[in-house]
Tab-separated table of C-alpha atoms in Angstrom:
chain	number	residue	atom	x	y	z
A	1	UNK	CA	42.467	-4.313	-17.106
A	2	UNK	CA	39.198	-4.077	-19.016
A	3	UNK	CA	37.602	-5.962	-16.779
A	4	UNK	CA	38.895	-4.454	-13.615
A	5	UNK	CA	37.680	-0.925	-15.244
A	6	UNK	CA	34.170	-2.430	-15.345
A	7	UNK	CA	33.875	-3.549	-12.135
A	8	UNK	CA	35.412	-0.172	-10.734
A	9	UNK	CA	32.433	1.235	-12.552
A	10	UNK	CA	30.018	-1.148	-11.351
A	11	UNK	CA	30.995	-0.306	-7.659
A	12	UNK	CA	31.071	3.343	-9.133
A	13	UNK	CA	27.244	3.357	-9.491
A	14	UNK	CA	26.585	0.438	-7.480
A	15	UNK	CA	23.563	-2.347	-7.775
A	16	UNK	CA	20.645	-3.627	-6.295
A	17	UNK	CA	22.055	-6.345	-3.549
A	18	UNK	CA	20.187	-10.419	-3.275
A	19	UNK	CA	20.346	-10.214	0.485
A	20	UNK	CA	16.753	-10.133	1.813
A	21	UNK	CA	14.925	-12.976	3.522
A	22	UNK	CA	11.226	-13.613	3.053
A	23	UNK	CA	10.858	-11.815	6.304
A	24	UNK	CA	12.452	-9.004	5.103
A	25	UNK	CA	10.187	-9.119	1.579
A	26	UNK	CA	6.910	-9.656	3.606
A	27	UNK	CA	7.453	-6.229	5.771
A	28	UNK	CA	7.411	-4.048	2.997
A	29	UNK	CA	3.648	-5.492	1.763
A	30	UNK	CA	2.707	-5.304	5.569
A	31	UNK	CA	4.421	-1.936	6.073
A	32	UNK	CA	2.814	-0.269	3.200
A	33	UNK	CA	-0.789	-1.518	4.014
A	34	UNK	CA	-0.146	-0.067	7.404
A	35	UNK	CA	-2.686	-2.444	9.426
A	36	UNK	CA	-2.482	-0.011	12.414
A	37	UNK	CA	-3.631	3.067	10.610
A	38	UNK	CA	-5.861	1.396	8.494
A	39	UNK	CA	-7.924	0.112	11.606
A	40	UNK	CA	-7.602	3.674	13.200
A	41	UNK	CA	-9.481	5.243	10.477
A	42	UNK	CA	-11.356	2.835	7.918
A	43	UNK	CA	-14.195	1.667	9.830
A	44	UNK	CA	-16.255	4.664	10.564
A	45	UNK	CA	-17.444	5.515	7.199
A	46	UNK	CA	-19.033	2.233	6.987
A	47	UNK	CA	-20.355	1.950	10.330
A	48	UNK	CA	-22.403	5.116	8.789
A	49	UNK	CA	-23.301	3.045	5.838
A	50	UNK	CA	-24.188	-0.739	6.822
A	51	UNK	CA	-24.546	-0.075	11.094
A	52	UNK	CA	-23.193	-3.163	12.749
A	53	UNK	CA	-21.987	-4.785	9.709
A	54	UNK	CA	-18.639	-3.612	9.381
A	55	UNK	CA	-16.853	-6.777	9.760
A	56	UNK	CA	-18.883	-8.316	6.995
A	57	UNK	CA	-18.325	-5.184	4.952
A	58	UNK	CA	-13.917	-6.193	5.502
A	59	UNK	CA	-14.471	-10.070	5.232
A	60	UNK	CA	-16.273	-9.105	1.275
A	61	UNK	CA	-13.006	-7.047	1.236
A	62	UNK	CA	-10.542	-9.700	2.186
A	63	UNK	CA	-12.151	-12.136	-0.332
A	64	UNK	CA	-11.835	-8.998	-3.067
A	65	UNK	CA	-8.336	-8.650	-2.471
A	66	UNK	CA	-7.867	-12.124	-2.456
A	67	UNK	CA	-9.049	-12.453	-6.031
A	68	UNK	CA	-6.883	-9.411	-7.013
A	69	UNK	CA	-3.677	-10.739	-5.212
A	70	UNK	CA	-3.888	-14.379	-7.368
A	71	UNK	CA	-2.521	-12.076	-10.455
A	72	UNK	CA	0.315	-11.014	-8.427
A	73	UNK	CA	1.432	-14.455	-6.861
A	74	UNK	CA	0.975	-16.396	-9.755
A	75	UNK	CA	2.945	-13.809	-12.086
A	76	UNK	CA	5.966	-13.490	-9.120
A	77	UNK	CA	6.463	-16.833	-9.533
A	78	UNK	CA	7.589	-16.406	-12.890
A	79	UNK	CA	8.893	-12.586	-13.172
A	80	UNK	CA	11.107	-10.749	-10.335
A	81	UNK	CA	12.660	-7.693	-11.553
A	82	UNK	CA	12.974	-4.059	-9.301
A	83	UNK	CA	9.617	-2.372	-10.539
A	84	UNK	CA	6.549	-4.346	-9.738
A	85	UNK	CA	4.000	-3.838	-12.061
A	86	UNK	CA	6.489	-1.994	-14.469
A	87	UNK	CA	8.205	-5.516	-14.973
A	88	UNK	CA	5.039	-7.796	-14.415
A	89	UNK	CA	2.898	-5.797	-16.986
A	90	UNK	CA	6.243	-5.863	-19.420
A	91	UNK	CA	6.793	-9.074	-19.106
A	92	UNK	CA	3.348	-10.164	-20.138
A	93	UNK	CA	1.888	-7.623	-22.310
A	94	UNK	CA	4.869	-5.652	-23.482
A	95	UNK	CA	7.308	-2.817	-22.607
A	96	UNK	CA	4.718	-0.180	-23.553
A	97	UNK	CA	2.259	-1.814	-20.995
A	98	UNK	CA	4.611	-2.166	-18.348
A	99	UNK	CA	5.478	1.433	-18.421
A	100	UNK	CA	2.129	2.549	-18.438
A	101	UNK	CA	1.437	0.197	-15.204
A	102	UNK	CA	4.758	1.426	-13.624
A	103	UNK	CA	3.935	4.843	-14.243
A	104	UNK	CA	0.735	4.479	-12.581
A	105	UNK	CA	2.208	2.802	-9.486
A	106	UNK	CA	4.533	5.185	-9.567
A	107	UNK	CA	2.050	7.859	-8.586
A	108	UNK	CA	0.538	5.822	-6.106
A	109	UNK	CA	3.412	4.910	-3.866
A	110	UNK	CA	4.668	8.632	-4.490
A	111	UNK	CA	1.386	9.914	-3.439
A	112	UNK	CA	1.266	7.439	-0.474
A	113	UNK	CA	4.742	9.070	1.148
A	114	UNK	CA	2.827	12.361	1.018
A	115	UNK	CA	-0.043	11.268	2.730
A	116	UNK	CA	1.813	8.854	5.060
A	117	UNK	CA	4.160	12.055	6.065
A	118	UNK	CA	0.982	13.981	6.643
A	119	UNK	CA	-0.407	11.010	8.778
A	120	UNK	CA	2.668	10.881	11.060
A	121	UNK	CA	1.633	14.347	12.143
A	122	UNK	CA	-1.995	14.060	12.437
A	123	UNK	CA	-1.207	10.486	15.173
A	124	UNK	CA	2.398	11.846	16.488
A	125	UNK	CA	0.195	15.121	17.497
A	126	UNK	CA	-2.264	13.258	19.175
A	127	UNK	CA	0.086	11.322	21.180
A	128	UNK	CA	2.375	14.221	22.008
A	129	UNK	CA	-0.618	16.508	23.143
A	130	UNK	CA	-2.482	13.552	24.918
A	131	UNK	CA	0.571	12.240	26.613
A	132	UNK	CA	1.320	15.919	27.767
A	133	UNK	CA	4.569	16.283	26.061
A	134	UNK	CA	3.581	18.784	23.574
A	135	UNK	CA	0.202	20.809	23.666
A	136	UNK	CA	-1.470	21.364	20.492
A	137	UNK	CA	2.020	20.483	18.309
A	138	UNK	CA	2.105	21.759	15.100
A	139	UNK	CA	1.743	19.087	12.475
A	140	UNK	CA	4.218	19.989	9.658
A	141	UNK	CA	7.267	20.093	12.129
A	142	UNK	CA	6.488	16.366	13.350
A	143	UNK	CA	6.412	15.178	9.676
A	144	UNK	CA	9.179	16.932	8.312
A	145	UNK	CA	11.042	15.135	11.113
A	146	UNK	CA	9.946	11.700	10.176
A	147	UNK	CA	10.222	12.307	6.632
A	148	UNK	CA	14.034	13.223	7.440
A	149	UNK	CA	14.382	10.039	9.466
A	150	UNK	CA	12.621	7.735	6.638
A	151	UNK	CA	14.725	9.277	4.260
A	152	UNK	CA	17.901	8.368	6.219
A	153	UNK	CA	16.710	4.380	7.048
A	154	UNK	CA	15.390	4.052	3.262
A	155	UNK	CA	19.006	5.399	2.122
A	156	UNK	CA	20.926	2.944	3.789
A	157	UNK	CA	21.365	-0.637	3.654
A	158	UNK	CA	17.991	-2.286	2.597
A	159	UNK	CA	18.323	-5.025	4.904
A	160	UNK	CA	18.188	-2.487	7.699
A	161	UNK	CA	15.180	-0.863	6.181
A	162	UNK	CA	13.223	-3.890	5.781
A	163	UNK	CA	13.747	-4.926	9.578
A	164	UNK	CA	13.268	-1.681	10.990
A	165	UNK	CA	9.786	-1.931	8.828
A	166	UNK	CA	9.212	-5.289	10.514
A	167	UNK	CA	9.849	-3.680	14.030
A	168	UNK	CA	7.752	-0.695	13.739
A	169	UNK	CA	4.517	-2.682	12.513
A	170	UNK	CA	5.132	-5.356	14.784
A	171	UNK	CA	4.959	-3.122	17.666
A	172	UNK	CA	1.828	-1.245	16.503
A	173	UNK	CA	0.134	-4.487	15.797
A	174	UNK	CA	0.847	-5.889	19.152
A	175	UNK	CA	-1.009	-2.709	20.834
A	176	UNK	CA	-4.206	-3.451	18.737
A	177	UNK	CA	-3.971	-7.170	19.600
A	178	UNK	CA	-3.606	-6.255	23.223
A	179	UNK	CA	-6.661	-3.394	23.026
A	180	UNK	CA	-8.715	-6.122	20.829
A	181	UNK	CA	-7.865	-8.936	23.746
A	182	UNK	CA	-9.337	-6.774	26.271
A	183	UNK	CA	-12.305	-6.014	24.536
A	184	UNK	CA	-13.311	-9.524	24.078
A	185	UNK	CA	-12.308	-10.497	27.556
A	186	UNK	CA	-14.767	-7.755	28.554
A	187	UNK	CA	-17.110	-8.519	26.385
A	188	UNK	CA	-17.397	-12.212	26.750
A	189	UNK	CA	-16.850	-11.796	30.465
A	190	UNK	CA	-19.804	-9.177	30.787
A	191	UNK	CA	-18.294	-5.967	32.174
A	192	UNK	CA	-17.970	-3.932	28.995
A	193	UNK	CA	-18.624	-0.145	29.708
A	194	UNK	CA	-22.546	-0.448	28.283
A	195	UNK	CA	-22.968	-3.728	28.873
A	196	UNK	CA	-22.225	-5.074	25.631
A	197	UNK	CA	-22.553	-8.691	25.094
A	198	UNK	CA	-20.669	-10.986	22.801
A	199	UNK	CA	-22.250	-11.957	19.482
A	200	UNK	CA	-21.865	-12.479	15.986
A	201	UNK	CA	-24.109	-11.006	14.765
A	202	UNK	CA	-22.071	-8.245	13.008
A	203	UNK	CA	-21.414	-10.667	10.141
A	204	UNK	CA	-25.659	-10.566	9.655
A	205	UNK	CA	-26.520	-7.331	8.187
A	206	UNK	CA	-29.590	-5.827	10.202
A	207	UNK	CA	-33.190	-5.580	9.116
A	208	UNK	CA	-33.247	-3.258	6.130
A	209	UNK	CA	-29.623	-3.355	5.478
A	210	UNK	CA	-29.061	-4.696	1.305
A	211	UNK	CA	-26.326	-6.451	0.412
A	212	UNK	CA	-25.734	-3.601	-2.351
A	213	UNK	CA	-24.588	-1.483	0.852
A	214	UNK	CA	-22.439	-4.157	2.373
A	215	UNK	CA	-20.494	-4.254	-1.310
A	216	UNK	CA	-20.481	-0.496	-1.067
A	217	UNK	CA	-18.701	-0.289	2.465
A	218	UNK	CA	-16.719	-2.776	1.712
A	219	UNK	CA	-14.776	-0.252	-0.510
A	220	UNK	CA	-13.213	1.378	2.272
A	221	UNK	CA	-11.974	-2.174	3.199
A	222	UNK	CA	-10.322	-2.902	-0.214
A	223	UNK	CA	-8.697	0.450	0.336
A	224	UNK	CA	-7.111	-0.791	3.592
A	225	UNK	CA	-5.248	-3.450	1.572
A	226	UNK	CA	-3.337	-0.671	-0.836
A	227	UNK	CA	0.411	-2.032	-1.579
A	228	UNK	CA	-0.237	-5.462	-0.442
A	229	UNK	CA	2.105	-6.237	-3.710
A	230	UNK	CA	4.938	-3.937	-2.615
A	231	UNK	CA	7.377	-7.053	-1.997
A	232	UNK	CA	7.309	-7.825	-5.699
A	233	UNK	CA	9.388	-4.490	-5.811
A	234	UNK	CA	11.986	-6.119	-4.553
A	235	UNK	CA	12.350	-8.698	-6.959
A	236	UNK	CA	16.283	-8.222	-7.308
A	237	UNK	CA	16.869	-7.811	-4.153
A	238	UNK	CA	15.266	-11.061	-2.566
A	239	UNK	CA	16.680	-14.454	-1.934
A	240	UNK	CA	14.661	-17.209	-3.665
A	241	UNK	CA	12.244	-14.580	-5.042
A	242	UNK	CA	10.150	-17.177	-7.288
A	243	UNK	CA	9.692	-18.506	-3.915
A	244	UNK	CA	9.591	-15.873	-1.326
A	245	UNK	CA	7.960	-12.871	-3.431
A	246	UNK	CA	4.858	-14.703	-4.154
A	247	UNK	CA	4.939	-16.073	-0.547
A	248	UNK	CA	5.327	-12.917	0.820
A	249	UNK	CA	2.244	-11.279	-0.865
A	250	UNK	CA	0.172	-14.236	-0.213
A	251	UNK	CA	0.850	-14.243	3.669
A	252	UNK	CA	0.733	-10.190	3.818
A	253	UNK	CA	-2.818	-10.506	2.161
A	254	UNK	CA	-3.922	-13.341	4.280
A	255	UNK	CA	-2.678	-11.672	7.679
A	256	UNK	CA	-3.972	-8.522	7.083
A	257	UNK	CA	-7.495	-9.953	5.681
A	258	UNK	CA	-7.951	-11.923	9.212
A	259	UNK	CA	-6.418	-9.064	11.352
A	260	UNK	CA	-8.950	-6.361	9.973
A	261	UNK	CA	-11.835	-8.545	9.908
A	262	UNK	CA	-11.238	-9.495	13.576
A	263	UNK	CA	-10.004	-5.839	14.582
A	264	UNK	CA	-13.347	-4.595	12.759
A	265	UNK	CA	-15.514	-7.284	14.981
A	266	UNK	CA	-14.013	-5.950	17.981
A	267	UNK	CA	-14.777	-2.089	17.044
A	268	UNK	CA	-18.260	-3.096	16.599
A	269	UNK	CA	-18.627	-4.880	19.949
A	270	UNK	CA	-16.766	-2.482	21.685
A	271	UNK	CA	-18.939	0.275	20.704
A	272	UNK	CA	-22.294	-2.159	20.782
A	273	UNK	CA	-24.090	-2.784	17.838
A	274	UNK	CA	-27.115	-1.048	18.964
A	275	UNK	CA	-28.161	2.090	17.176
A	276	UNK	CA	-26.517	4.300	20.235
A	277	UNK	CA	-23.117	2.396	19.537
A	278	UNK	CA	-23.214	2.071	15.975
A	279	UNK	CA	-23.494	5.921	15.833
A	280	UNK	CA	-20.856	6.532	18.425
A	281	UNK	CA	-18.805	4.244	16.063
A	282	UNK	CA	-19.577	6.296	12.955
A	283	UNK	CA	-19.118	9.682	14.068
A	284	UNK	CA	-15.985	8.908	16.014
A	285	UNK	CA	-12.472	10.328	14.782
A	286	UNK	CA	-10.378	8.246	16.605
A	287	UNK	CA	-12.175	4.715	17.194
A	288	UNK	CA	-9.227	2.561	18.031
A	289	UNK	CA	-8.376	5.474	20.986
A	290	UNK	CA	-12.119	6.041	22.331
A	291	UNK	CA	-12.078	2.124	22.775
A	292	UNK	CA	-8.980	2.186	24.469
A	293	UNK	CA	-10.014	5.005	26.665
A	294	UNK	CA	-13.401	3.475	27.635
A	295	UNK	CA	-11.654	-0.245	28.095
A	296	UNK	CA	-8.243	0.253	29.311
A	297	UNK	CA	-7.660	4.166	30.368
A	298	UNK	CA	-5.946	7.248	29.076
A	299	UNK	CA	-2.562	5.466	29.184
A	300	UNK	CA	-3.527	2.728	26.478
A	301	UNK	CA	-5.279	5.663	24.425
A	302	UNK	CA	-1.619	7.159	24.242
A	303	UNK	CA	-0.495	3.842	23.494
A	304	UNK	CA	-2.423	3.096	20.204
A	305	UNK	CA	-2.061	6.832	18.997
A	306	UNK	CA	1.732	5.873	19.474
A	307	UNK	CA	1.336	2.960	17.479
A	308	UNK	CA	-0.622	4.214	14.853
A	309	UNK	CA	2.138	7.097	14.422
A	310	UNK	CA	4.537	4.010	14.178
A	311	UNK	CA	2.613	2.510	11.494
A	312	UNK	CA	2.132	5.449	9.565
A	313	UNK	CA	6.052	5.763	9.791
A	314	UNK	CA	6.606	1.941	8.504
A	315	UNK	CA	3.944	2.434	5.464
A	316	UNK	CA	6.004	5.863	4.737
A	317	UNK	CA	9.000	3.871	4.844
A	318	UNK	CA	7.821	1.117	2.952
A	319	UNK	CA	6.432	3.521	-0.141
A	320	UNK	CA	9.653	5.249	0.230
A	321	UNK	CA	11.455	1.539	-0.466
A	322	UNK	CA	8.900	1.038	-3.196
A	323	UNK	CA	8.747	3.939	-5.495
A	324	UNK	CA	12.539	4.597	-5.338
A	325	UNK	CA	12.783	0.977	-6.839
A	326	UNK	CA	10.151	1.768	-9.509
A	327	UNK	CA	11.761	4.680	-10.847
A	328	UNK	CA	15.045	3.323	-10.323
A	329	UNK	CA	13.913	0.585	-13.119
A	330	UNK	CA	12.690	3.128	-15.482
A	331	UNK	CA	15.646	5.342	-15.518
A	332	UNK	CA	18.116	2.322	-15.929
A	333	UNK	CA	16.081	1.197	-18.972
A	334	UNK	CA	16.240	4.846	-20.309
A	335	UNK	CA	13.601	6.989	-18.455
A	336	UNK	CA	14.651	10.864	-18.104
A	337	UNK	CA	18.172	10.111	-17.194
A	338	UNK	CA	20.083	7.038	-16.345
A	339	UNK	CA	21.259	8.393	-13.209
A	340	UNK	CA	18.285	7.366	-11.822
A	341	UNK	CA	19.018	3.940	-11.968
A	342	UNK	CA	22.745	4.355	-10.247
A	343	UNK	CA	22.419	2.602	-6.565
A	344	UNK	CA	24.965	3.480	-3.758
A	345	UNK	CA	28.007	1.480	-4.082
A	346	UNK	CA	27.910	1.387	0.039
A	347	UNK	CA	24.354	0.388	0.453
A	348	UNK	CA	22.903	-0.797	-2.455
A	349	UNK	CA	20.106	1.396	-2.241
A	350	UNK	CA	18.815	3.531	-5.179
A	351	UNK	CA	19.567	6.985	-3.811
A	352	UNK	CA	18.856	9.365	-6.545
A	353	UNK	CA	15.461	7.837	-7.453
A	354	UNK	CA	14.837	8.164	-3.506
A	355	UNK	CA	15.514	11.834	-3.506
A	356	UNK	CA	13.323	12.523	-6.194
A	357	UNK	CA	10.297	10.572	-4.434
A	358	UNK	CA	11.097	11.531	-1.082
A	359	UNK	CA	11.527	15.283	-2.028
A	360	UNK	CA	8.217	15.186	-4.230
A	361	UNK	CA	6.174	13.858	-0.796
A	362	UNK	CA	7.974	16.301	1.506
A	363	UNK	CA	7.116	19.239	-0.947
A	364	UNK	CA	3.528	18.259	-1.443
A	365	UNK	CA	3.110	18.221	2.393
A	366	UNK	CA	4.456	21.407	3.157
A	367	UNK	CA	2.858	23.256	0.024
A	368	UNK	CA	-0.574	21.951	1.666
A	369	UNK	CA	0.198	22.814	4.874
A	370	UNK	CA	1.111	26.375	3.950
A	371	UNK	CA	-2.202	26.699	1.833
A	372	UNK	CA	-3.878	25.742	5.165
A	373	UNK	CA	-4.605	22.012	4.699
A	374	UNK	CA	-5.067	19.948	8.117
A	375	UNK	CA	-2.990	16.724	8.162
A	376	UNK	CA	-6.127	15.111	8.091
A	377	UNK	CA	-6.953	16.160	4.567
A	378	UNK	CA	-3.648	15.897	3.449
A	379	UNK	CA	-3.687	12.388	4.245
A	380	UNK	CA	-7.258	11.726	2.173
A	381	UNK	CA	-6.652	13.793	-0.330
A	382	UNK	CA	-2.983	12.381	-1.645
A	383	UNK	CA	-4.673	8.497	-0.123
A	384	UNK	CA	-7.588	8.875	-2.596
A	385	UNK	CA	-5.206	9.893	-5.815
A	386	UNK	CA	-2.678	6.980	-4.678
A	387	UNK	CA	-5.766	4.588	-4.589
A	388	UNK	CA	-7.567	5.809	-7.647
A	389	UNK	CA	-3.880	5.226	-9.512
A	390	UNK	CA	-3.328	1.753	-7.897
A	391	UNK	CA	-6.555	0.458	-9.275
A	392	UNK	CA	-5.404	1.596	-12.853
A	393	UNK	CA	-1.960	-0.569	-12.124
A	394	UNK	CA	-4.123	-3.539	-11.098
A	395	UNK	CA	-6.409	-3.381	-13.661
A	396	UNK	CA	-3.514	-3.773	-16.250
A	397	UNK	CA	-2.121	-6.551	-14.226
A	398	UNK	CA	-5.117	-8.710	-14.417
A	399	UNK	CA	-5.059	-8.507	-17.939
A	400	UNK	CA	-1.469	-9.723	-18.284
A	401	UNK	CA	-2.000	-12.639	-15.712
A	402	UNK	CA	-4.949	-13.515	-18.337
A	403	UNK	CA	-2.873	-13.783	-21.063
A	404	UNK	CA	0.076	-15.187	-19.643
A	405	UNK	CA	-1.600	-17.626	-17.259
A	406	UNK	CA	-4.660	-18.695	-19.322
A	407	UNK	CA	-4.430	-17.513	-23.074
A	408	UNK	CA	-0.794	-19.164	-23.129
A	409	UNK	CA	-1.772	-22.210	-21.284
A	410	UNK	CA	-0.016	-22.161	-18.358
A	411	UNK	CA	-2.845	-22.909	-16.206
A	412	UNK	CA	-6.249	-24.445	-16.838
A	413	UNK	CA	-8.448	-21.820	-18.443
A	414	UNK	CA	-11.263	-22.278	-16.024
A	415	UNK	CA	-9.209	-20.349	-13.736
A	416	UNK	CA	-9.725	-17.179	-15.339
A	417	UNK	CA	-12.599	-16.905	-13.449
A	418	UNK	CA	-10.532	-15.658	-10.795
A	419	UNK	CA	-9.274	-13.117	-12.930
A	420	UNK	CA	-12.629	-12.164	-13.909
A	421	UNK	CA	-13.987	-11.325	-10.464
A	422	UNK	CA	-10.631	-9.408	-9.487
A	423	UNK	CA	-11.296	-7.095	-12.739
A	424	UNK	CA	-15.111	-6.527	-11.414
A	425	UNK	CA	-13.743	-5.893	-7.981
A	426	UNK	CA	-11.579	-3.109	-9.348
A	427	UNK	CA	-13.944	-1.713	-11.762
A	428	UNK	CA	-16.704	-1.335	-8.815
A	429	UNK	CA	-14.273	0.272	-6.588
A	430	UNK	CA	-13.203	2.989	-9.207
A	431	UNK	CA	-16.713	3.340	-9.930
A	432	UNK	CA	-17.842	4.191	-6.290
A	433	UNK	CA	-14.788	6.971	-6.175
A	434	UNK	CA	-16.281	8.480	-9.009
A	435	UNK	CA	-20.032	7.933	-8.759
A	436	UNK	CA	-22.056	9.621	-7.364
A	437	UNK	CA	-19.997	12.500	-7.821
A	438	UNK	CA	-17.952	13.416	-4.473
A	439	UNK	CA	-17.731	17.158	-3.216
A	440	UNK	CA	-14.659	19.169	-4.210
A	441	UNK	CA	-11.897	18.966	-4.360
A	442	UNK	CA	-12.333	14.717	-4.481
A	443	UNK	CA	-14.387	15.713	-7.636
A	444	UNK	CA	-10.863	16.397	-9.232
A	445	UNK	CA	-9.293	13.447	-8.245
A	446	UNK	CA	-10.056	11.192	-11.099
A	447	UNK	CA	-9.662	14.081	-13.715
A	448	UNK	CA	-5.681	14.086	-12.420
A	449	UNK	CA	-5.223	10.945	-12.476
A	450	UNK	CA	-6.716	10.473	-15.917
A	451	UNK	CA	-4.444	13.253	-17.029
A	452	UNK	CA	-1.603	11.209	-15.499
A	453	UNK	CA	-2.622	8.143	-17.292
A	454	UNK	CA	-2.721	10.070	-20.748
A	455	UNK	CA	0.817	11.509	-20.272
A	456	UNK	CA	1.936	7.848	-19.671
A	457	UNK	CA	0.447	6.660	-22.935
A	458	UNK	CA	1.591	9.869	-24.338
A	459	UNK	CA	5.431	9.318	-23.325
A	460	UNK	CA	5.009	5.598	-24.620
A	461	UNK	CA	3.833	7.142	-28.220
A	462	UNK	CA	5.913	10.174	-28.633
A	463	UNK	CA	9.408	8.670	-27.281
A	464	UNK	CA	9.199	5.055	-29.211
A	465	UNK	CA	13.133	4.938	-28.626
A	466	UNK	CA	12.327	4.543	-24.858
A	467	UNK	CA	10.332	1.888	-25.197
A	468	UNK	CA	12.974	-0.274	-27.337
A	469	UNK	CA	14.938	0.615	-24.214
A	470	UNK	CA	12.587	-0.559	-22.315
A	471	UNK	CA	12.260	-3.960	-24.212
A	472	UNK	CA	15.722	-4.471	-24.313
A	473	UNK	CA	16.056	-3.987	-20.514
A	474	UNK	CA	13.217	-6.542	-20.144
A	475	UNK	CA	14.699	-8.720	-22.454
A	476	UNK	CA	17.986	-8.931	-20.405
A	477	UNK	CA	16.027	-10.044	-17.339
A	478	UNK	CA	15.820	-14.015	-16.761
A	479	UNK	CA	12.303	-15.515	-17.999
A	480	UNK	CA	11.435	-12.150	-19.758
A	481	UNK	CA	12.971	-12.140	-23.241
A	482	UNK	CA	10.232	-13.971	-25.268
A	483	UNK	CA	7.478	-11.757	-24.376
A	484	UNK	CA	9.561	-8.469	-24.735
């Protein structure tokens, strides 16, 4: 009878279900990175900094993120538990570091939810207006409708959510691939609008462009990879996780590294690498849309805006899955209330944790809209906050990997050079977000994230019982007990 009662209680509260395959795990990493949305926005600022060398800057970023992702790929071959950085840092550095890393990444994904809600409104409004469906639509209305759909999908079976992610991002990436193919075809064939020809000169800085400027511009490329580790949050829901999770992270990073570099080359050549082309690229409000209009026509421009909308939606869904599972793992181990560690008995989704993170995203977007903030600024404000917190989490993981892999002798010690280079990339990226001092309100964002980090440390100090509970929770997971 006791066994039956225990089983009934588990069904009542529900647990995460191990039912995802490799392709469903990789969907979360790619979905959070949102390659279509990233390519729709992130090349403009680098074009203003390094001219024609934008593809080179993104190539530098691909190398840097490859170094940073190494720690995640290697650690997930040993540890797979819901919570991503929470579990990885906890397993390698102890429960206090685990809570802190999870706390930081929870802020990242939560901020990204709000940013993506606004981005859906931004690109969705552009599509509806351009297609003549809804003239000058109110972005928050589109955003709220999309947020409700994201919540619905994330509440359901995780297999449905991840397959939706893969389908949505696949459609939007396919649209960009078509545009890129047309651009390359016309450039190589000599029929480009302004007579541009094909060249690999964008991989060589123009005279007067220093390597330091290329490195600075690569920061924008690096930010395009935010969330590459998303699959790690599905460690308890993926089949054969010690194979599929690290493979999903590695393949997602490799795919986006190639995709971003090729797409930026197409954009640079599409606008032209001369002074006028660089100016057009660096001042464009929607470079992919502008190129679609020039090379194909208005219908393609609408399709690209629709694709960017779909990509932002997929990213929001991926962030909702990631954030809810981090909060689920924290709640299960005693943070705030163990009810956060409940999952639906029907779908296996962490419904209470999901409600918290989605409510946060919706409330932030609505409050900023009431304050008169544009959808573009909501996206960049929350995105910047999320990136800063993300870098903090990545920083902690590098030390965990160095200790577990190299100091404890699981890999040759010379390989620690990869982690040293990754730390340098993280520190440089963070530094460039704070120096020189950015204009308001960006100058406040490092202080906000600093306060969040201090709060995370204070929680572990003020509530030692929580740390003990976290340690006990980690000790029950396979392979973690020796290092909690």
